[in-house]
Amino acid sequence: MAKPAQGAKYRGSIHDSPDFDPNQDAEALYTAMKGFGSDKEAILDIITSRSNRQRQEVCQSYKSLYGKDLIDNLKYELTGKFERLIVGLMRPPAYCDAKEIKDAISGIGTDEKCLIEILASRTNEQMHQLVAAYKDAYERDLEADIIGDTSGHFQKMLIVLLQGTREEDDVVSEDLVQQDVQDLYEAGELKWGTDEAQFIYILGNRSKQHLRLVFDEYLKTTGKPIEASIRGELSGDFEKLMLAVVKCIRSTPEYFAERLFKAMKGLGTRDNTLIRIMVSRSELDMLDIREIFRTKYEKSLYSMIKNDTSGEYKKTLLKLCGGDDDAAGQFFPEAAQVAYQMWELSAVARVEMKGTVRPANDFNPDADAKALRKAMKGLGTDEDTIIDIITHRSNAQRQQIRQTFKSHFGRDLMADLKSEISGDLARLILGLMMPPAHYDAKQLKKAMEGAGTDEKTLIEILATRTNAEIRAINEAYKEDYHKSLEDAISSDTSGHFRRILISLATGNREEGGENLDQAREDAQVAAEILEIADTPSGDKTSLETRFMTILCTRSYPHLRRVFQEFIKMTNYDVEHTIKKEMSGDVRDAFVAIVQSVKNKPLFFADKLYKSMKGAGTDEKTLTRIMVSRSEIDLLNIRREFIEKYDKSLHQAIEGDTSGDFLKALLALCGGED
């Protein structure tokens, strides 16, 4: 078991038991398994209340007292997931890893995810212990077995990691950082093809501290995170392995928090992954994993395990978890620091926004207009031609096609399309044919007309558009409906919600950088209005106005700093706190603003996921986002979607829609990740 560095705080959830008596534990376990049936409660209580070192002493005492192997007896008495979990706890950590890897490469097929998880996350010392344990347990060479079961660059990187020779010196050379950034850039982005050997050498051997600086400098130099380059340049299991290595270098606990979340989300539970992580991290960094889990997923690890498992298996996992965390949104001091650092990274991020639809090469509006006319003329309609042309042209090119169609045939292309296609496909194609500002204006008009108001659509559009986009929407709304957008909002909404929407609809958000002193003042206002700090003046109305002004008018870089200072000041996350302290449309509007500031592509990825999950599909939301983001950041949205939901946007659309609507959506999606 790797021990914390001298002076480091212990972050495991399992501790040595005080007044430990291995003979007494051995006798209690023997009694629990004696006779008909077994006392599973007694077994799990003893084993989860002892450290791994103490469990090994219990095994020795059991052998001495009864001449039997404790693990063999436990295997005989217990079954299923509970047995795997208890037996995993009884093995020394290196032998537990060795068993997992042996299972991953035995038989037909290979569990690459297991290999990636273990070999990407272990320290040099843990890797050396693993190799020795594998040799001792199976009388085989681990490196030879991995070579026999894997291939290509994936195999090469696994073997590099297996050596356990990563540099451990925290003294970093700035010149070497710059050189590695240049080498990675030239090996990927600047090269026809990819020099995988450079990625393997640098990511497999440099120290964690060095690589963190390389990643920061790579982002500053290239304008994109190293993860984006890996996804663009590598593929398959090799890509997944390298991404796992990067995640573990950035934060091993965050990597495991994500693995645990994915193991339990959706239908079914990946019990092998859940067991492996809960066993292997219980005496290393389970408290850090718990804190990051709550930070990222707005729920405690404890509550998710409780809702996703059952019986003695659940009880054992909850013991390993070490307790439930406080209400969502409040951090442990250490978790607040993790969140603060996450905002520090986001504050310097300059991720390039990319759409999936680009201007067509060799564009010929005359040929396109004629092809569309032919597709709609006579009996029947050639939907495939319509979809192919319209989804593979930029919006500016579509406007040229409209003009050319009018000139050639004296007909309105939009009117012809309306008469030839219908339903979801019609909404999608007609939306693509409209200039973006006029499309947004129409969506806002629909959200406010008739009985009732579609507040979610109003929030989605007004909370996410740039100043330039908002101003264009105002002009389009006035032109199309002969009424100002502000007047329309005023007549259809009320109270604080109306004030927020009108403020957003002015398009006057500041566009400068951050101001640290102002950010601290703004964070204090947020803390006071959200009632987690003393309000010195007691003037709540004034504070509400200031809070609304901060969220609706401050620049995105400045707001990122405000949210960071809020965490530092309160140990709370502003988004979680808004959800807890506010309600209704005001809460939803403020949350949307915060999420957009944090990560706009992730905001839209979440909206897309929710539009397709469960029974039925929200085709209007799906259409609106696919149309409006296709030339802005749909590629980024795709990346966030697969990162969070472990499936591609392409797969989600394919599983939730059909027919020509499906074809058009997939064309806009632009490919499968």
XYZ file of C-alpha atoms in Angstrom:
673
model
C 0.000 0.000 0.000
C 1.465 3.339 -1.028
C 1.714 5.640 1.952
C 1.093 9.387 1.926
C 4.203 11.498 1.593
C 5.650 12.685 4.864
C 3.509 15.528 6.186
C 0.707 14.810 3.684
C -2.800 14.445 5.045
C -4.330 10.960 4.882
C -7.255 11.012 2.445
C -8.519 7.452 2.632
C -11.900 6.468 4.080
C -10.671 3.260 5.760
C -8.355 3.466 8.785
C -6.538 1.091 11.110
C -8.951 -0.188 13.740
C -7.953 0.789 17.304
C -7.522 -2.059 19.824
C -7.082 -4.451 16.906
C -6.835 -8.154 17.791
C -6.306 -10.404 14.738
C -7.021 -13.621 16.679
C -10.338 -12.248 17.917
C -11.302 -11.173 14.362
C -10.332 -14.598 12.995
C -12.519 -16.317 15.583
C -15.451 -13.985 14.842
C -15.170 -14.662 11.094
C -14.945 -18.415 11.653
C -18.101 -18.266 13.821
C -19.864 -16.147 11.158
C -19.218 -18.861 8.535
C -19.761 -21.925 10.744
C -22.835 -24.107 10.334
C -25.760 -23.594 7.980
C -25.667 -20.212 6.227
C -23.380 -17.348 7.139
C -23.640 -14.095 9.088
C -22.933 -11.673 6.244
C -23.478 -8.607 8.429
C -20.714 -9.730 10.801
C -18.360 -10.466 7.905
C -18.807 -7.103 6.201
C -18.643 -5.218 9.492
C -15.271 -6.726 10.449
C -13.640 -6.517 7.032
C -14.708 -2.939 6.244
C -13.617 -1.754 9.699
C -10.011 -2.927 9.275
C -7.210 -1.584 7.085
C -5.715 -3.847 4.435
C -2.619 -4.362 6.572
C -4.820 -5.560 9.443
C -6.791 -7.858 7.123
C -3.541 -9.605 6.174
C -2.860 -10.236 9.852
C -6.368 -11.668 10.236
C -5.650 -14.040 7.292
C -2.483 -15.257 9.009
C -4.251 -15.744 12.366
C -7.105 -17.617 10.657
C -4.601 -19.980 9.023
C -2.801 -20.526 12.335
C -5.986 -21.106 14.348
C -7.982 -23.254 11.881
C -5.507 -24.483 9.259
C -7.726 -23.021 6.532
C -7.382 -20.249 4.003
C -9.702 -17.385 4.909
C -10.161 -16.201 1.314
C -11.100 -19.731 0.189
C -13.685 -19.952 2.972
C -15.131 -16.541 2.089
C -15.417 -17.604 -1.566
C -17.255 -20.742 -0.497
C -19.698 -18.948 1.821
C -20.446 -15.823 -0.220
C -21.735 -15.329 -3.768
C -22.016 -12.813 -6.565
C -21.020 -9.159 -6.318
C -20.787 -9.273 -2.519
C -18.248 -12.097 -2.749
C -16.134 -10.237 -5.355
C -16.130 -7.125 -3.198
C -15.193 -8.867 0.074
C -12.522 -11.049 -1.553
C -11.076 -7.962 -3.285
C -10.744 -6.258 0.089
C -8.939 -9.288 1.537
C -6.169 -9.274 -1.072
C -3.126 -6.980 -0.749
C -3.604 -4.043 -3.171
C -0.927 -5.160 -5.650
C -2.377 -8.692 -5.771
C -5.867 -7.237 -6.238
C -4.598 -5.239 -9.245
C -2.803 -8.319 -10.564
C -6.026 -10.356 -10.377
C -7.974 -7.624 -12.191
C -5.416 -7.490 -15.007
C -5.244 -11.280 -15.258
C -9.032 -11.410 -15.635
C -8.909 -8.553 -18.190
C -6.566 -10.445 -20.531
C -7.756 -14.021 -19.955
C -10.084 -15.858 -22.309
C -11.600 -14.518 -25.497
C -11.403 -10.756 -25.847
C -9.703 -8.162 -23.665
C -11.156 -5.724 -21.133
C -9.223 -2.707 -22.392
C -11.023 -0.319 -20.027
C -9.704 -2.233 -17.015
C -6.135 -2.184 -18.380
C -6.394 1.542 -19.084
C -7.802 2.364 -15.651
C -5.125 0.506 -13.684
C -2.029 1.253 -15.752
C -2.882 4.929 -16.361
C -3.448 5.699 -12.682
C -0.834 3.847 -10.623
C 2.342 5.396 -9.232
C 5.834 4.050 -9.996
C 5.906 2.218 -6.645
C 2.459 0.700 -7.195
C 3.484 -0.404 -10.694
C 6.608 -2.186 -9.390
C 4.545 -3.932 -6.710
C 1.976 -4.967 -9.323
C 4.597 -6.557 -11.594
C 6.072 -8.483 -8.644
C 2.631 -9.603 -7.415
C 1.630 -10.838 -10.883
C 4.834 -12.864 -11.127
C 4.299 -14.327 -7.646
C 0.603 -15.129 -8.112
C 0.655 -16.538 -11.659
C 4.319 -17.395 -12.291
C 4.096 -15.366 -15.486
C 5.641 -12.148 -16.753
C 3.057 -9.355 -16.876
C 4.795 -7.471 -19.680
C 4.889 -10.602 -21.850
C 1.206 -11.296 -21.207
C 0.195 -7.756 -22.137
C 2.301 -7.935 -25.318
C 0.564 -11.207 -26.186
C -2.905 -9.726 -25.722
C -2.635 -6.178 -27.164
C -1.113 -4.533 -30.224
C 0.030 -1.328 -31.886
C 0.520 2.010 -30.180
C -1.923 0.971 -27.440
C 0.424 -1.877 -26.525
C 3.518 0.365 -26.656
C 2.040 2.913 -24.250
C 0.888 0.194 -21.825
C 4.414 -1.238 -21.752
C 5.944 2.211 -21.153
C 3.572 2.786 -18.214
C 4.254 -0.699 -16.878
C 7.945 0.123 -16.413
C 7.079 2.521 -13.567
C 9.838 4.920 -14.575
C 7.919 8.221 -14.687
C 10.156 11.072 -13.532
C 9.333 12.188 -9.986
C 11.426 15.357 -9.648
C 9.207 18.387 -8.939
C 11.887 20.787 -10.206
C 10.716 21.726 -13.697
C 12.779 23.178 -16.527
C 10.905 25.947 -18.363
C 12.985 25.291 -21.475
C 12.034 21.603 -21.476
C 8.351 22.526 -21.001
C 8.514 24.742 -24.092
C 10.349 22.045 -26.038
C 7.754 19.383 -25.145
C 4.903 21.704 -26.133
C 6.566 22.292 -29.505
C 7.302 18.582 -29.984
C 3.685 17.594 -29.208
C 2.343 20.303 -31.503
C 4.630 19.257 -34.354
C 3.865 15.566 -33.759
C 0.119 16.174 -34.080
C -1.471 19.390 -35.288
C 1.361 20.438 -37.628
C 2.064 17.010 -39.090
C 0.403 15.119 -41.917
C -0.547 12.066 -39.904
C 0.640 11.743 -36.320
C 3.997 10.955 -34.707
C 2.580 8.717 -31.976
C 6.052 7.990 -30.575
C 6.405 11.585 -29.351
C 3.074 11.417 -27.520
C 4.074 8.086 -25.957
C 7.525 9.283 -24.862
C 6.428 12.616 -23.343
C 3.172 11.480 -21.709
C 4.671 8.189 -20.541
C 7.856 9.466 -18.924
C 7.674 13.106 -17.792
C 6.782 13.947 -14.187
C 3.237 14.959 -13.305
C 4.313 18.450 -12.266
C 6.169 18.937 -15.559
C 3.245 17.678 -17.637
C 0.724 19.933 -15.875
C 2.836 22.908 -16.951
C 3.130 21.438 -20.456
C -0.679 21.186 -20.663
C -1.117 24.790 -19.472
C 1.463 26.080 -21.947
C 0.006 23.946 -24.761
C -3.369 25.628 -24.239
C -1.826 29.108 -24.259
C 0.280 28.371 -27.341
C -2.229 26.527 -29.519
C -5.570 27.811 -28.224
C -6.837 24.301 -27.528
C -6.457 21.851 -24.633
C -4.183 18.850 -25.092
C -7.260 16.596 -24.845
C -8.703 18.159 -28.024
C -5.485 17.440 -29.921
C -5.419 13.844 -28.675
C -9.015 13.318 -29.820
C -8.226 14.849 -33.193
C -4.973 12.986 -33.798
C -5.357 9.576 -32.128
C -8.092 6.939 -32.211
C -9.485 3.786 -30.623
C -8.095 2.309 -27.420
C -4.850 4.247 -27.834
C -6.807 7.527 -27.754
C -8.754 6.399 -24.672
C -5.535 5.396 -22.898
C -3.821 8.715 -23.603
C -6.870 10.677 -22.446
C -6.908 8.633 -19.227
C -3.219 9.389 -18.675
C -3.879 13.122 -19.142
C -6.821 13.007 -16.727
C -4.769 11.200 -14.084
C -1.936 13.701 -14.458
C -4.358 16.586 -14.027
C -6.160 14.923 -11.076
C -6.271 11.215 -10.293
C -9.237 11.626 -7.882
C -11.199 13.475 -10.576
C -10.497 10.644 -13.024
C -11.895 8.099 -10.559
C -14.881 10.295 -9.679
C -15.775 10.325 -13.376
C -15.263 6.552 -13.680
C -17.554 5.947 -10.691
C -20.248 8.235 -12.069
C -20.208 6.491 -15.449
C -20.287 3.091 -13.719
C -23.615 3.956 -12.078
C -25.413 6.341 -14.422
C -28.128 5.165 -16.783
C -29.633 1.696 -16.893
C -27.601 -1.006 -15.196
C -24.454 -0.759 -13.097
C -20.908 -1.638 -14.127
C -20.242 -3.543 -10.917
C -16.727 -4.705 -11.768
C -15.613 -1.093 -12.226
C -17.453 0.039 -9.110
C -15.892 -2.727 -6.986
C -12.389 -2.224 -8.371
C -12.342 1.517 -7.692
C -13.981 1.404 -4.257
C -11.520 -1.297 -3.132
C -8.384 0.233 -4.635
C -8.963 3.846 -3.546
C -10.445 3.268 -0.071
C -7.066 3.768 1.622
C -5.634 6.301 -0.809
C -7.879 9.176 -1.903
C -11.538 8.252 -1.370
C -12.235 11.537 0.458
C -10.878 13.528 -2.496
C -12.917 11.414 -4.912
C -16.050 12.058 -2.842
C -15.507 15.807 -2.808
C -14.834 16.046 -6.534
C -17.795 13.757 -7.243
C -20.093 16.146 -5.413
C -18.513 19.162 -7.102
C -18.972 17.753 -10.618
C -22.237 15.846 -10.352
C -24.247 17.795 -7.761
C -24.872 14.694 -5.666
C -22.875 12.726 -3.148
C -21.138 9.482 -4.077
C -22.827 7.925 -1.048
C -26.336 8.783 -2.279
C -25.633 7.478 -5.776
C -24.320 4.157 -4.439
C -27.315 3.939 -2.101
C -29.777 4.420 -4.966
C -27.963 2.135 -7.414
C -27.114 -0.990 -5.371
C -28.766 -3.237 -2.786
C -28.292 -5.730 0.052
C -24.984 -6.506 1.756
C -23.219 -5.390 -1.416
C -24.641 -1.887 -0.918
C -23.826 -1.858 2.814
C -20.201 -2.790 2.121
C -19.776 -0.142 -0.579
C -21.275 2.523 1.692
C -18.812 1.560 4.436
C -15.944 1.977 1.967
C -17.358 5.336 0.891
C -16.901 6.452 4.477
C -20.013 8.581 4.953
C -22.466 10.864 3.197
C -21.469 14.409 2.359
C -23.294 17.596 3.280
C -25.957 19.173 1.085
C -25.049 19.630 -2.560
C -23.243 22.875 -3.239
C -21.277 23.049 0.015
C -17.683 21.902 -0.156
C -15.229 20.530 2.313
C -12.359 23.056 2.518
C -10.234 20.723 0.368
C -12.994 20.359 -2.205
C -13.339 24.142 -2.351
C -9.672 24.313 -3.276
C -10.205 21.740 -6.042
C -13.132 23.767 -7.395
C -11.071 26.956 -7.117
C -8.295 25.370 -9.170
C -10.823 24.206 -11.777
C -11.937 27.824 -12.187
C -8.291 28.928 -12.339
C -7.846 26.650 -15.362
C -11.087 27.813 -17.001
C -10.088 31.456 -16.530
C -7.088 31.011 -18.856
C -8.798 28.689 -21.330
C -9.055 29.877 -24.926
C -10.804 26.908 -26.451
C -11.541 27.444 -30.121
C -15.253 27.198 -30.903
C -15.958 25.092 -33.969
C -19.143 24.308 -35.850
C -19.863 21.191 -37.876
C -21.282 23.026 -40.897
C -18.816 25.005 -42.985
C -19.071 26.802 -46.339
C -19.126 24.300 -49.187
C -16.130 24.303 -51.517
C -16.818 25.075 -55.191
C -20.197 26.493 -54.177
C -22.556 27.063 -57.122
C -25.863 28.684 -56.089
C -27.229 28.342 -59.611
C -26.717 24.540 -59.633
C -28.113 24.214 -56.097
C -31.248 26.222 -56.946
C -31.905 24.056 -60.006
C -31.322 20.849 -58.040
C -33.753 21.944 -55.329
C -36.378 22.915 -57.913
C -36.026 19.497 -59.554
C -36.292 17.762 -56.172
C -39.655 19.445 -55.532
C -41.141 19.413 -59.040
C -43.775 16.911 -60.154
C -45.165 14.019 -58.148
C -43.336 13.219 -54.953
C -40.397 14.968 -53.340
C -36.719 14.034 -53.330
C -36.054 14.665 -49.628
C -32.537 13.222 -49.806
C -31.417 15.906 -52.276
C -32.992 18.672 -50.187
C -31.295 17.399 -47.008
C -27.940 16.928 -48.722
C -27.808 20.438 -50.188
C -29.157 22.410 -47.248
C -27.196 20.653 -44.500
C -23.909 20.966 -46.414
C -24.063 24.709 -47.098
C -23.344 27.541 -44.696
C -26.186 29.888 -43.816
C -24.679 32.630 -45.985
C -24.641 30.211 -48.932
C -28.265 29.216 -48.260
C -29.282 32.889 -48.515
C -27.586 33.075 -51.918
C -29.520 29.970 -53.005
C -32.797 31.645 -51.944
C -31.999 34.713 -54.046
C -30.946 32.621 -57.043
C -34.079 30.454 -56.772
C -36.234 33.602 -56.833
C -34.342 35.003 -59.832
C -34.543 31.789 -61.845
C -38.050 30.585 -61.109
C -39.889 33.609 -59.703
C -40.813 31.511 -56.712
C -40.087 31.726 -52.998
C -37.900 28.787 -51.970
C -39.196 28.845 -48.385
C -42.819 28.653 -49.563
C -41.997 25.757 -51.886
C -40.193 23.871 -49.126
C -43.181 24.375 -46.790
C -45.527 22.867 -49.351
C -43.289 19.854 -50.063
C -42.071 18.724 -46.637
C -43.766 18.544 -43.262
C -43.408 17.789 -39.566
C -40.052 17.698 -37.794
C -38.091 17.682 -41.052
C -39.870 20.845 -42.224
C -39.090 22.661 -38.950
C -35.439 21.688 -39.234
C -34.956 22.522 -42.929
C -36.898 25.802 -42.753
C -34.950 26.765 -39.638
C -31.681 26.217 -41.491
C -32.905 28.374 -44.371
C -33.539 31.395 -42.138
C -30.767 33.860 -41.202
C -29.712 33.041 -37.597
C -31.047 36.260 -36.034
C -34.431 35.856 -37.747
C -34.546 32.207 -36.658
C -33.907 33.184 -33.020
C -36.449 35.993 -33.283
C -39.042 33.504 -34.536
C -38.286 31.090 -31.681
C -38.715 33.907 -29.159
C -41.984 34.999 -30.805
C -43.332 31.424 -30.654
C -42.293 31.157 -27.004
C -44.433 34.197 -26.147
C -47.472 33.868 -28.399
C -50.732 32.165 -27.504
C -51.779 30.898 -24.103
C -48.869 30.363 -21.762
C -45.193 31.194 -22.175
C -42.297 28.871 -22.990
C -39.903 30.266 -20.378
C -37.235 27.634 -21.079
C -36.830 28.785 -24.676
C -36.641 32.452 -23.635
C -33.935 31.591 -21.109
C -31.970 29.331 -23.459
C -31.692 31.958 -26.193
C -31.261 35.152 -24.169
C -28.833 33.669 -21.631
C -26.444 32.244 -24.232
C -26.191 34.706 -27.121
C -23.355 37.210 -27.526
C -23.929 40.980 -27.605
C -23.666 40.996 -31.398
C -26.140 38.122 -31.682
C -28.606 39.811 -29.282
C -28.481 43.079 -31.201
C -29.086 41.253 -34.483
C -32.067 39.443 -32.901
C -33.539 42.782 -31.793
C -33.319 44.142 -35.330
C -34.783 40.960 -36.812
C -37.642 40.921 -34.304
C -38.527 44.546 -35.081
C -38.335 43.880 -38.818
C -40.410 40.688 -38.777
C -43.043 41.511 -36.142
C -43.140 45.348 -36.085
C -42.670 45.369 -32.325
C -39.607 45.670 -30.137
C -38.380 42.533 -28.392
C -38.303 44.425 -25.098
C -41.985 45.358 -25.431
C -42.881 41.763 -26.242
C -41.009 40.471 -23.183
C -42.551 43.174 -20.970
C -46.082 42.234 -21.981
C -45.560 38.488 -21.591
C -43.497 38.158 -18.383
C -43.434 39.787 -14.967
C -41.426 40.535 -11.834
C -37.745 39.728 -11.442
C -37.876 37.268 -14.340
C -38.958 40.048 -16.702
C -36.180 42.328 -15.410
C -33.581 39.614 -16.034
C -34.789 38.902 -19.584
C -34.960 42.588 -20.510
C -31.467 43.143 -19.149
C -30.159 40.235 -21.235
C -32.127 41.403 -24.292
C -30.327 44.768 -24.344
C -27.097 43.063 -25.432
C -24.958 45.302 -23.260
C -22.793 42.720 -21.472
C -19.293 44.055 -20.771
C -16.648 42.554 -23.026
C -13.427 43.246 -21.156
C -11.330 41.037 -18.907
C -11.512 40.455 -15.177
C -11.087 42.993 -12.381
C -9.953 41.173 -9.231
C -11.017 43.834 -6.708
C -14.406 44.203 -8.382
C -14.748 40.407 -8.559
C -14.297 40.159 -4.795
C -16.963 42.814 -4.244
C -19.299 41.027 -6.647
C -18.668 37.695 -4.902
C -19.556 39.330 -1.583
C -22.853 40.601 -3.037
C -23.603 37.075 -4.298
C -22.822 35.615 -0.875
C -25.132 38.111 0.832
C -28.087 37.734 -1.537
C -27.791 33.939 -1.401
C -27.858 34.168 2.390
C -24.591 32.439 3.149
C -22.919 35.578 4.440
C -24.053 38.308 6.826
C -25.851 41.172 5.106
C -24.469 44.328 6.696
C -26.974 46.785 5.236
C -30.110 44.657 5.345
C -31.165 46.294 2.068
C -32.214 43.150 0.229
C -33.901 44.971 -2.684
C -30.696 46.810 -3.465
C -28.697 43.574 -3.229
C -31.114 41.782 -5.595
C -30.663 44.527 -8.187
C -26.876 44.401 -7.836
C -26.832 40.591 -8.111
C -28.953 40.694 -11.262
C -26.696 43.394 -12.711
C -23.606 41.310 -11.977
C -24.923 38.190 -13.717
C -26.536 39.998 -16.647
C -23.903 42.642 -17.487
C -20.437 41.511 -16.357
C -18.131 39.958 -18.950
C -17.645 36.192 -19.054
C -13.950 36.351 -17.962
C -14.914 38.591 -15.055
C -17.784 36.325 -13.993
C -15.467 33.314 -14.001
C -13.290 35.172 -11.506
C -16.373 36.122 -9.457
C -17.428 32.469 -9.216
C -13.881 31.522 -8.228
C -13.771 34.166 -5.497
C -17.222 33.048 -4.330
C -15.872 29.534 -3.731
C -12.801 30.892 -1.956
C -14.959 33.135 0.243
C -17.762 30.695 1.135
C -16.766 27.079 0.339
C -19.914 26.955 -1.821
C -20.475 26.735 -5.561
C -22.602 29.598 -6.880
C -24.638 27.404 -9.247
C -25.569 24.899 -6.528
C -26.376 27.720 -4.128
C -28.695 29.448 -6.601
C -30.513 26.143 -7.094
C -30.896 25.723 -3.357
C -31.825 29.282 -2.371
C -33.941 30.428 -5.321
C -36.932 29.036 -7.179
C -38.961 29.221 -10.366
C -38.026 31.051 -13.545
C -35.624 33.422 -11.778
C -33.594 30.464 -10.527
C -33.642 28.813 -13.964
C -32.482 32.017 -15.682
C -29.610 32.593 -13.254
C -28.525 28.943 -13.438
C -28.495 29.114 -17.257
C -26.312 32.235 -17.153
C -23.862 30.593 -14.738
C -23.719 27.373 -16.780
C -23.172 29.355 -19.984
C -20.323 31.270 -18.371
C -18.779 28.071 -17.020
C -18.970 26.075 -20.246
C -21.436 27.007 -22.972
C -20.951 23.859 -25.097
C -21.615 21.727 -21.991
C -24.802 23.729 -21.325
C -26.087 22.833 -24.794
C -24.875 19.233 -24.506
C -26.986 18.879 -21.346
C -30.002 20.411 -23.101
C -29.618 18.001 -26.024
C -29.277 15.016 -23.720
C -32.408 15.959 -21.779
C -34.346 16.484 -25.021
C -33.721 12.845 -25.969
C -33.670 10.917 -22.691
C -36.658 9.074 -21.259
C -39.951 8.433 -22.998
C -40.615 10.718 -25.938
C -38.368 13.286 -27.614
C -38.459 17.073 -27.312
C -38.029 17.609 -31.067
C -38.416 21.394 -30.816
C -35.469 21.790 -28.440
C -33.428 19.270 -30.400
C -34.114 21.129 -33.651
C -33.503 24.588 -32.175
C -30.071 23.695 -30.785
C -28.911 21.725 -33.814
C -29.896 24.592 -36.117
C -28.563 27.448 -33.999
C -25.219 25.875 -32.984
C -24.293 24.042 -36.197
C -21.989 26.830 -37.420
C -20.836 28.033 -33.988
C -19.815 25.297 -31.559
C -21.574 22.019 -32.371
C -18.223 20.238 -32.619
C -17.423 21.393 -29.066
C -20.905 20.329 -27.948
C -20.277 16.883 -29.414
C -17.058 16.570 -27.414
C -18.737 17.623 -24.170
C -21.625 15.226 -24.870
C -19.409 12.163 -25.236
C -17.252 13.236 -22.287
C -20.204 13.540 -19.924
C -22.616 10.890 -21.179
C -20.193 8.256 -22.474
C -21.993 8.052 -25.813
C -21.712 10.158 -28.925
C -24.325 12.724 -29.905
C -24.555 10.808 -33.198
C -25.506 7.624 -31.293
C -28.074 9.456 -29.154
C -29.759 11.004 -32.201
C -29.691 7.692 -34.052
C -31.382 5.943 -31.148
C -34.048 8.597 -30.616
C -35.197 9.802 -34.058
C -36.044 8.251 -37.419
C -36.616 8.794 -41.114
C -35.640 11.942 -42.992
C -35.521 13.949 -39.745
C -32.826 11.547 -38.523
C -30.859 11.886 -41.787
C -30.893 15.680 -41.578
C -29.868 15.731 -37.908
C -26.982 13.331 -38.518
C -25.796 15.460 -41.427
C -25.728 18.501 -39.123
C -24.013 16.480 -36.394
C -21.134 16.074 -38.804
C -19.806 12.685 -37.797
C -19.554 10.183 -34.967
C -17.002 10.637 -32.172
